[in-house]
Amino acid sequence: MGLKKNPNNMNKKIFIKTFGCQMNEYDSNRIFNTVQKIGFQKTENYEDASCYLLNTCHIRDKAKEKVYHEIGRVKKIFRSKKKPLVIITGCVAQAENEEMLKREPYIDLVIGPQSYHKINDTILKHIHNKKKIEETEFDPISKFKYLSKIKNDTNKVSSFLTIQEGCDKFCHFCVVPYTRGPEYSRPFTQILDEAKYLVDNGTKEIILLGQNVNAYNNESYKLSDLVKEIENFPKLERIRYTTSHPKDMTEDLIDLYKNTKKLMPLVHLPVQSGSNKILRLMNRKHTIDDYLKTFYKLKEINPNIEFSSDFIIGYPGEEEEDFNDTINFIDKINFINSFSFIFSPRPGTVAADSKLIDKKILIRRLEKVQNLLFENQRRMNRSLENKILNVLVENLTEDKTQVFGRSEHMTSIIFNGDKNDIGKVVQVKIKQSNRSTLFAEKIKISNQKVA
Ligand code: SAM
Ligand code: SF4
Ligand code: F3S
């Protein structure tokens, strides 16, 4: 569209708030890179903003309701000030589209995840004619083509890079196929160009993202091909990918772990339930046996590979026996880290109207699962005390007295480093631990390659 930059719009300030997954974090960053082109600067203060953008998540009901609470908060903050331009992006924008404009007249623009290439034109149009606009077409090809011309200026040691979007699997509980649309894999060279730019600008770790990242397939290039290619950037230290689906853990991807130089030994592989009956009801398209086969194959290749997962507790039809299968499964795998949530019915999904399990039972089951998962985490972290680990240093701690980074298994590490360590792989000795963090002392900068 032929709208030019609006000079009245120069030096405007945008406040961006992000809910949801890493893909939303990546998107928020890319949205900022885009609106910079029409003169927006970023502000970290609500009060300074002339534009307020909320990038939303629809995965559970709580995540969605947070959106309307947040808008209520913004309304209060701006009660005695000039109203900012209010933009809603992300998965709630896609799912509720023009309904949002009706439910909350404070909102000006609603833009879905596959329409971000239209964001500047939409803002400029609104400034021009003050009309409310909703853009929720699925057009990932145009989106990524457009975004590939705008530099990804994250300037972070660890950067996200979306390679795939959407989902064709239609698990019966999940909104993602409706909010992100069908599976789409970005062109191979487009991704490599973005990766190169990130590495040239200081990124040491790339986290490849997709709702089904291991379903990546573009002109027969697979995720394994991408990793092999990205490993060749000499200044890059680490590669990760998330989120994978058990069905797409193909042989080429598993084999990659035999010779990889930079792929980290942590596999985030959501299983959702330890019961085959529940997996069938969920339409997960894999069994516990399939999952275990992948687990044992990878452990055989490298026993240092650890697993993390997602669990849905109390899916309709989950009986005590099914729940016990989940408990036994967690005992077997010893996940290093996991997310667990009570099932939340989502409008439009197959499981939306299923009979819910009693709330008291749900809470008891969630507590039991979380206690087990958290105890595993504590035990595994404790076992690292007095061991030497490689940490990729990301930044200073908030009080600026120490630095923090992550282990190969993604665990947070805080130690007595300084700003010269940022962006380096440093060897540290673990002194103390709790469930989520390791506290360490610096030994020396590592010359060894990690992984
Ligand atoms: N594509 C990934 C997979 O198949 O494993 C999951 C992506 S989804 C954005 C992240 C997690 O949210 C899921 O693994 C699931 O555990 C959780 N989730 C999705 N829908 C949910 C629902 N209706 N209720 C509770 N948790 C849900
Ligand atoms: Fe949702 Fe299932 Fe697709 Fe994952 S695979 S995004 S859980 S529908
Ligand atoms: Fe939420 Fe959409 Fe991500 S529903 S988890 S922001 S894909």
XYZ file of C-alpha atoms and ligand atoms in Angstrom:
493
model
C 0.000 0.000 0.000
C 1.297 3.401 -0.950
C 1.015 5.267 2.358
C 4.043 7.407 3.101
C 5.644 8.072 6.505
C 3.544 10.556 8.407
C 5.832 13.312 9.708
C 3.351 14.032 12.539
C 3.971 10.523 13.703
C 7.729 10.907 14.110
C 9.295 10.450 17.570
C 6.209 8.787 18.943
C 6.732 6.355 21.792
C 5.448 2.805 21.861
C 5.039 0.647 24.943
C 4.903 -3.052 24.066
C 3.689 -5.656 26.527
C 3.977 -9.335 25.685
C 2.051 -12.318 27.034
C 2.440 -15.954 25.975
C 5.171 -18.010 24.367
C 8.617 -17.303 22.905
C 7.047 -16.877 19.476
C 5.188 -13.865 20.818
C 8.450 -12.502 22.228
C 10.053 -12.871 18.829
C 7.033 -11.223 17.192
C 7.019 -8.287 19.620
C 10.616 -7.629 18.781
C 9.937 -7.816 15.038
C 6.902 -5.541 15.432
C 9.124 -2.997 17.144
C 11.736 -3.270 14.357
C 8.856 -2.559 11.944
C 7.177 0.411 13.655
C 10.580 2.040 14.105
C 10.382 2.618 10.347
C 7.467 5.020 10.875
C 9.153 6.874 13.672
C 8.297 4.989 16.867
C 10.778 4.736 19.698
C 10.452 2.245 22.521
C 9.505 3.259 26.039
C 9.519 1.097 29.156
C 7.013 3.398 30.911
C 3.297 3.226 30.297
C 2.927 6.944 31.030
C 5.327 8.003 28.266
C 3.560 6.013 25.551
C 1.567 7.519 22.717
C 0.965 3.984 21.449
C 0.219 0.979 23.629
C 0.589 -2.460 21.988
C -0.459 -5.641 23.755
C 0.730 -8.897 22.186
C -1.656 -11.514 23.523
C -1.964 -15.252 24.227
C -5.095 -17.393 23.972
C -3.756 -20.755 25.103
C -5.729 -20.938 28.377
C -8.731 -18.938 29.548
C -6.641 -17.174 32.220
C -4.205 -15.931 29.571
C -7.111 -14.459 27.606
C -8.780 -12.774 30.574
C -5.442 -11.165 31.489
C -5.807 -9.145 28.283
C -8.995 -7.392 29.370
C -7.617 -6.776 32.883
C -4.516 -5.256 31.374
C -6.561 -2.918 29.169
C -8.505 -1.846 32.281
C -5.170 -0.960 33.888
C -4.080 1.054 30.862
C -7.391 2.942 30.875
C -6.800 3.918 34.507
C -3.228 5.043 33.859
C -4.342 7.267 30.999
C -7.552 8.540 32.647
C -6.255 12.103 32.926
C -3.942 11.972 29.908
C -4.293 11.842 26.150
C -5.534 8.391 25.164
C -2.800 6.353 23.456
C -3.331 4.471 20.229
C -4.258 0.984 21.503
C -3.249 -2.009 19.366
C -3.965 -5.654 20.169
C -1.868 -8.265 18.381
C -1.248 -11.992 18.922
C -3.491 -14.983 19.394
C -6.424 -13.302 21.176
C -6.515 -10.733 18.373
C -6.800 -13.583 15.881
C -9.357 -15.589 17.862
C -11.686 -12.742 18.828
C -10.986 -10.317 15.954
C -13.706 -7.655 15.591
C -15.446 -8.923 18.756
C -12.614 -7.265 20.693
C -13.437 -3.888 19.210
C -17.064 -4.347 20.331
C -16.268 -5.653 23.817
C -13.646 -2.980 24.536
C -14.106 0.304 22.637
C -10.803 1.549 24.084
C -9.077 -0.694 21.503
C -8.270 0.939 18.137
C -6.573 -1.775 16.082
C -6.688 -5.576 16.155
C -3.957 -7.324 14.162
C -3.539 -11.111 13.966
C -0.167 -12.947 13.983
C -0.058 -13.542 10.206
C -0.777 -9.893 9.326
C 2.144 -8.097 10.969
C 3.447 -6.961 7.598
C 0.426 -4.661 7.487
C 1.053 -3.017 10.832
C 2.625 0.233 9.608
C 0.021 0.834 6.925
C -2.754 0.056 9.413
C -1.370 2.514 11.986
C -0.932 5.246 9.382
C -4.430 4.657 8.021
C -5.869 4.950 11.512
C -3.947 8.154 12.219
C -5.358 9.508 8.964
C -9.033 8.533 9.296
C -9.430 7.548 12.982
C -11.343 4.399 11.963
C -10.996 1.204 13.952
C -9.385 -1.569 11.915
C -9.185 -5.340 12.220
C -6.573 -7.270 10.167
C -6.673 -11.019 10.698
C -5.914 -12.629 7.342
C -3.529 -15.607 7.312
C -0.722 -14.545 4.994
C 2.571 -15.847 6.428
C 4.329 -15.767 3.024
C 3.858 -12.001 2.647
C 4.539 -11.462 6.331
C 7.944 -13.147 6.351
C 8.870 -11.702 2.956
C 8.188 -8.230 4.317
C 9.889 -8.859 7.664
C 12.974 -10.317 5.999
C 13.667 -6.828 4.592
C 13.586 -5.327 8.089
C 16.661 -6.108 10.194
C 16.213 -8.226 13.325
C 17.936 -5.874 15.748
C 17.592 -7.779 19.008
C 21.238 -7.256 19.997
C 20.941 -10.123 22.424
C 23.470 -12.810 23.351
C 20.653 -15.341 23.023
C 18.165 -14.582 20.237
C 14.979 -16.196 19.024
C 14.500 -16.921 15.344
C 11.101 -18.115 14.123
C 11.487 -20.657 11.313
C 8.010 -22.193 11.253
C 4.532 -21.099 12.239
C 1.124 -22.639 12.640
C -0.061 -26.166 13.127
C -1.950 -28.866 11.192
C -2.187 -31.344 14.059
C -5.377 -30.152 15.741
C -4.933 -31.601 19.201
C -8.431 -31.551 20.638
C -7.563 -29.101 23.428
C -5.539 -26.528 21.508
C -6.308 -23.152 19.890
C -3.018 -22.784 18.021
C -4.189 -24.170 14.633
C -6.967 -21.538 14.738
C -4.900 -18.609 15.993
C -1.698 -19.146 14.008
C -3.174 -20.894 10.988
C -1.842 -23.816 8.944
C 1.773 -24.988 9.154
C 4.135 -22.760 7.235
C 7.914 -23.116 6.963
C 9.974 -20.053 6.048
C 12.356 -20.338 3.075
C 15.734 -21.839 4.018
C 17.853 -18.947 2.710
C 15.608 -16.340 4.348
C 16.313 -17.988 7.710
C 20.054 -18.281 7.056
C 20.235 -14.584 6.172
C 18.501 -13.654 9.413
C 20.754 -16.010 11.409
C 23.860 -14.492 9.818
C 22.699 -10.989 10.642
C 22.068 -11.992 14.263
C 25.498 -13.601 14.608
C 27.247 -10.652 12.898
C 25.592 -8.422 15.492
C 26.677 -10.299 18.589
C 24.271 -13.209 19.020
C 26.026 -16.266 20.459
C 23.010 -18.526 20.826
C 20.140 -18.960 18.382
C 16.901 -20.528 19.547
C 14.962 -21.704 16.483
C 11.225 -21.358 17.072
C 8.045 -22.879 15.720
C 4.730 -24.114 17.102
C 5.913 -27.383 15.572
C 9.534 -26.528 14.992
C 10.584 -30.052 14.052
C 7.870 -30.190 11.375
C 9.947 -27.573 9.499
C 9.985 -28.493 5.824
C 10.738 -26.082 3.020
C 11.587 -27.471 -0.431
C 12.759 -30.668 1.323
C 15.040 -28.822 3.724
C 14.402 -30.072 7.236
C 15.228 -28.780 10.699
C 18.348 -30.974 10.737
C 19.596 -29.267 7.529
C 19.071 -25.850 9.068
C 20.949 -26.726 12.245
C 23.878 -28.157 10.247
C 24.074 -24.994 8.178
C 23.755 -22.568 11.109
C 26.458 -24.465 13.027
C 28.927 -23.246 10.432
C 28.838 -19.640 11.684
C 32.172 -19.568 13.555
C 31.123 -16.948 16.120
C 27.954 -18.798 17.116
C 28.337 -20.932 20.263
C 24.992 -22.619 20.777
C 21.823 -23.699 18.955
C 18.494 -24.762 20.453
C 15.039 -25.401 18.992
C 11.550 -25.388 20.456
C 8.738 -26.587 20.547
C 8.944 -30.049 19.081
C 6.191 -32.574 18.573
C 7.001 -36.235 19.412
C 5.626 -37.353 16.033
C 8.178 -35.237 14.170
C 11.297 -36.499 15.982
C 12.567 -38.006 12.736
C 15.719 -40.130 12.299
C 17.675 -37.290 10.633
C 17.017 -35.066 13.656
C 17.947 -37.786 16.136
C 21.099 -38.620 14.126
C 22.142 -34.997 14.259
C 22.995 -35.452 17.928
C 25.784 -37.896 16.959
C 28.011 -35.271 15.386
C 26.616 -31.912 16.354
C 29.077 -29.291 17.480
C 26.662 -26.674 18.750
C 23.217 -28.171 19.297
C 22.594 -28.177 23.066
C 21.819 -31.477 24.828
C 18.330 -30.502 25.988
C 15.204 -31.681 24.173
C 11.933 -29.956 25.046
C 9.424 -32.566 23.958
C 5.874 -32.079 25.301
C 4.091 -35.349 26.046
C 0.936 -33.909 27.726
C -0.048 -37.187 29.444
C 1.481 -40.530 30.408
C -1.671 -42.415 29.413
C -2.189 -43.779 25.896
C -5.940 -43.532 26.385
C -5.695 -39.808 27.115
C -3.228 -39.230 24.260
C -5.800 -40.814 21.933
C -8.622 -38.658 23.325
C -6.382 -35.600 22.878
C -5.694 -36.570 19.238
C -1.961 -36.345 19.926
C -0.986 -38.755 17.120
C 1.747 -40.441 19.191
C 1.865 -43.061 21.917
C 3.933 -43.343 25.084
C 5.926 -46.043 23.340
C 6.812 -43.677 20.461
C 7.988 -41.127 23.006
C 10.094 -43.654 24.903
C 11.710 -44.889 21.672
C 12.912 -41.350 20.916
C 14.026 -40.924 24.522
C 16.132 -44.109 24.554
C 17.612 -43.485 21.096
C 18.800 -40.028 22.132
C 20.091 -41.230 25.502
C 22.080 -43.905 23.711
C 23.644 -41.356 21.389
C 24.495 -39.033 24.275
C 23.598 -39.875 27.905
C 24.076 -36.185 28.748
C 20.921 -35.288 26.783
C 18.111 -34.265 29.138
C 14.392 -33.882 28.477
C 11.810 -31.290 29.463
C 8.090 -31.438 28.776
C 4.561 -29.984 29.031
C 1.696 -31.721 30.851
C -2.044 -31.122 30.783
C -3.630 -32.307 34.004
C -7.276 -33.359 34.223
C -8.042 -33.674 30.534
C -11.701 -34.789 30.213
C -11.806 -38.556 30.717
C -8.627 -38.696 32.836
C -9.289 -41.358 35.470
C -7.123 -42.130 38.493
C -5.432 -44.903 36.501
C -4.541 -42.510 33.657
C -3.224 -39.979 36.126
C -1.052 -42.661 37.748
C 0.345 -43.468 34.295
C 1.478 -39.830 34.098
C 3.108 -40.060 37.532
C 4.931 -43.273 36.557
C 6.038 -41.742 33.286
C 7.526 -38.709 35.059
C 9.360 -41.091 37.410
C 10.799 -42.960 34.439
C 12.084 -39.979 32.453
C 13.320 -37.655 35.222
C 12.523 -34.468 33.336
C 14.982 -31.672 34.004
C 12.243 -29.063 33.773
C 8.552 -29.068 32.841
C 5.390 -27.021 32.578
C 2.119 -28.408 33.894
C -1.340 -26.883 33.649
C -4.887 -27.862 34.429
C -6.922 -28.396 31.254
C -8.651 -25.190 30.170
C -11.558 -25.599 27.709
C -11.029 -23.410 24.653
C -13.890 -22.215 22.459
C -13.938 -23.768 19.007
C -11.790 -26.780 19.909
C -13.125 -30.360 19.927
C -12.724 -30.691 23.724
C -14.452 -27.363 24.428
C -17.731 -28.863 25.655
C -16.427 -32.030 27.281
C -17.445 -32.883 30.832
C -14.945 -31.347 33.243
C -13.355 -33.180 36.155
C -14.170 -32.021 39.678
C -12.048 -29.002 40.671
C -10.814 -30.539 43.944
C -9.502 -33.577 42.068
C -7.812 -31.317 39.514
C -6.014 -29.315 42.177
C -4.852 -32.449 44.008
C -3.520 -33.960 40.766
C -1.743 -30.779 39.709
C -0.093 -30.495 43.120
C 1.081 -34.093 42.987
C 2.562 -33.713 39.505
C 4.239 -30.418 40.322
C 5.710 -31.753 43.578
C 7.223 -34.634 41.676
C 8.549 -32.471 38.833
C 9.930 -29.835 41.205
C 11.596 -32.465 43.420
C 13.293 -33.903 40.310
C 14.545 -30.448 39.415
C 15.865 -29.798 42.932
C 17.603 -33.179 43.020
C 19.194 -32.721 39.604
C 20.400 -29.226 40.493
C 21.774 -30.469 43.830
C 23.714 -33.193 42.005
C 25.551 -30.431 40.108
C 27.000 -28.850 43.251
C 30.838 -28.890 43.121
C 30.733 -29.746 39.405
C 32.241 -27.563 36.693
C 29.876 -26.310 34.004
C 30.064 -24.142 30.908
C 27.806 -21.104 31.049
C 26.986 -18.729 28.224
C 26.836 -15.350 29.945
C 23.828 -13.254 28.923
C 23.917 -10.147 31.108
C 24.581 -8.507 34.458
C 22.159 -9.343 37.266
C 19.602 -6.628 38.054
C 21.705 -5.188 40.896
C 24.722 -5.287 38.523
C 26.953 -7.036 41.102
C 27.093 -10.436 39.319
C 26.326 -11.972 35.935
C 23.813 -14.549 34.810
C 23.683 -17.022 31.991
C 22.555 -20.523 31.177
C 24.027 -23.984 31.342
C 23.951 -26.318 28.341
C 20.696 -27.647 29.824
C 19.199 -24.138 29.998
C 19.407 -23.850 33.802
C 19.987 -20.290 35.068
C 23.422 -19.735 36.598
C 24.465 -16.686 38.615
C 28.139 -16.130 39.364
C 30.784 -13.546 40.289
C 31.615 -12.399 36.767
C 31.682 -8.916 35.251
C 30.527 -7.203 32.089
C 33.561 -8.513 30.135
C 32.100 -12.015 30.467
C 28.889 -11.112 28.606
C 28.657 -13.114 25.376
C 31.359 -15.578 26.412
C 31.254 -19.210 27.424
C 32.782 -19.297 30.893
C 33.659 -22.240 33.122
C 32.203 -22.038 36.615
C 32.123 -24.251 39.685
C 28.639 -24.751 41.154
C 28.533 -23.846 44.843
C 24.822 -23.878 45.677
C 21.509 -24.563 44.052
C 17.781 -24.263 44.397
C 15.013 -25.559 42.165
C 15.482 -23.051 39.376
C 18.967 -21.551 39.765
C 22.581 -22.579 40.221
C 24.952 -20.266 42.106
C 28.578 -20.531 41.060
C 32.118 -19.204 41.113
C 34.064 -18.354 38.018
C 37.025 -20.560 37.101
C 38.212 -19.344 33.705
C 37.040 -18.586 30.209
C 36.578 -21.855 28.421
C 38.584 -22.649 25.295
C 36.750 -25.864 24.889
C 33.771 -26.145 22.602
C 30.549 -26.798 24.431
C 28.086 -29.651 23.818
N 3.130 -27.554 19.793
C 3.477 -27.929 21.103
C 3.179 -29.430 21.301
O 2.466 -29.994 20.518
O 3.601 -29.980 22.243
C 2.742 -27.145 22.155
C 2.507 -25.731 21.964
S 1.338 -25.016 23.091
C 1.584 -23.393 22.571
C 2.150 -25.072 24.655
C 1.504 -25.914 25.702
O 0.306 -25.345 26.176
C 1.086 -27.304 25.277
O 2.154 -28.185 25.227
C 0.066 -27.680 26.325
O 0.683 -28.366 27.405
C -0.459 -26.341 26.805
N -1.881 -26.186 26.423
C -2.359 -26.033 25.182
N -3.711 -25.947 25.211
C -4.079 -26.066 26.504
C -5.337 -26.099 27.162
N -6.481 -25.992 26.485
N -5.352 -26.253 28.508
C -4.195 -26.357 29.207
N -2.985 -26.331 28.634
C -2.914 -26.203 27.292
Fe -1.386 -27.240 19.725
Fe -1.166 -29.835 19.286
Fe -0.452 -28.101 17.411
Fe 1.024 -28.365 19.602
S 0.674 -29.935 18.046
S 0.388 -26.456 18.624
S -0.513 -28.746 21.141
S -2.512 -28.436 18.147
Fe -0.177 -18.329 23.337
Fe -0.394 -18.082 20.756
Fe 1.919 -18.745 21.832
S -1.903 -18.950 22.084
S 1.302 -19.890 23.623
S 0.881 -16.829 22.106
S 1.096 -19.498 19.912
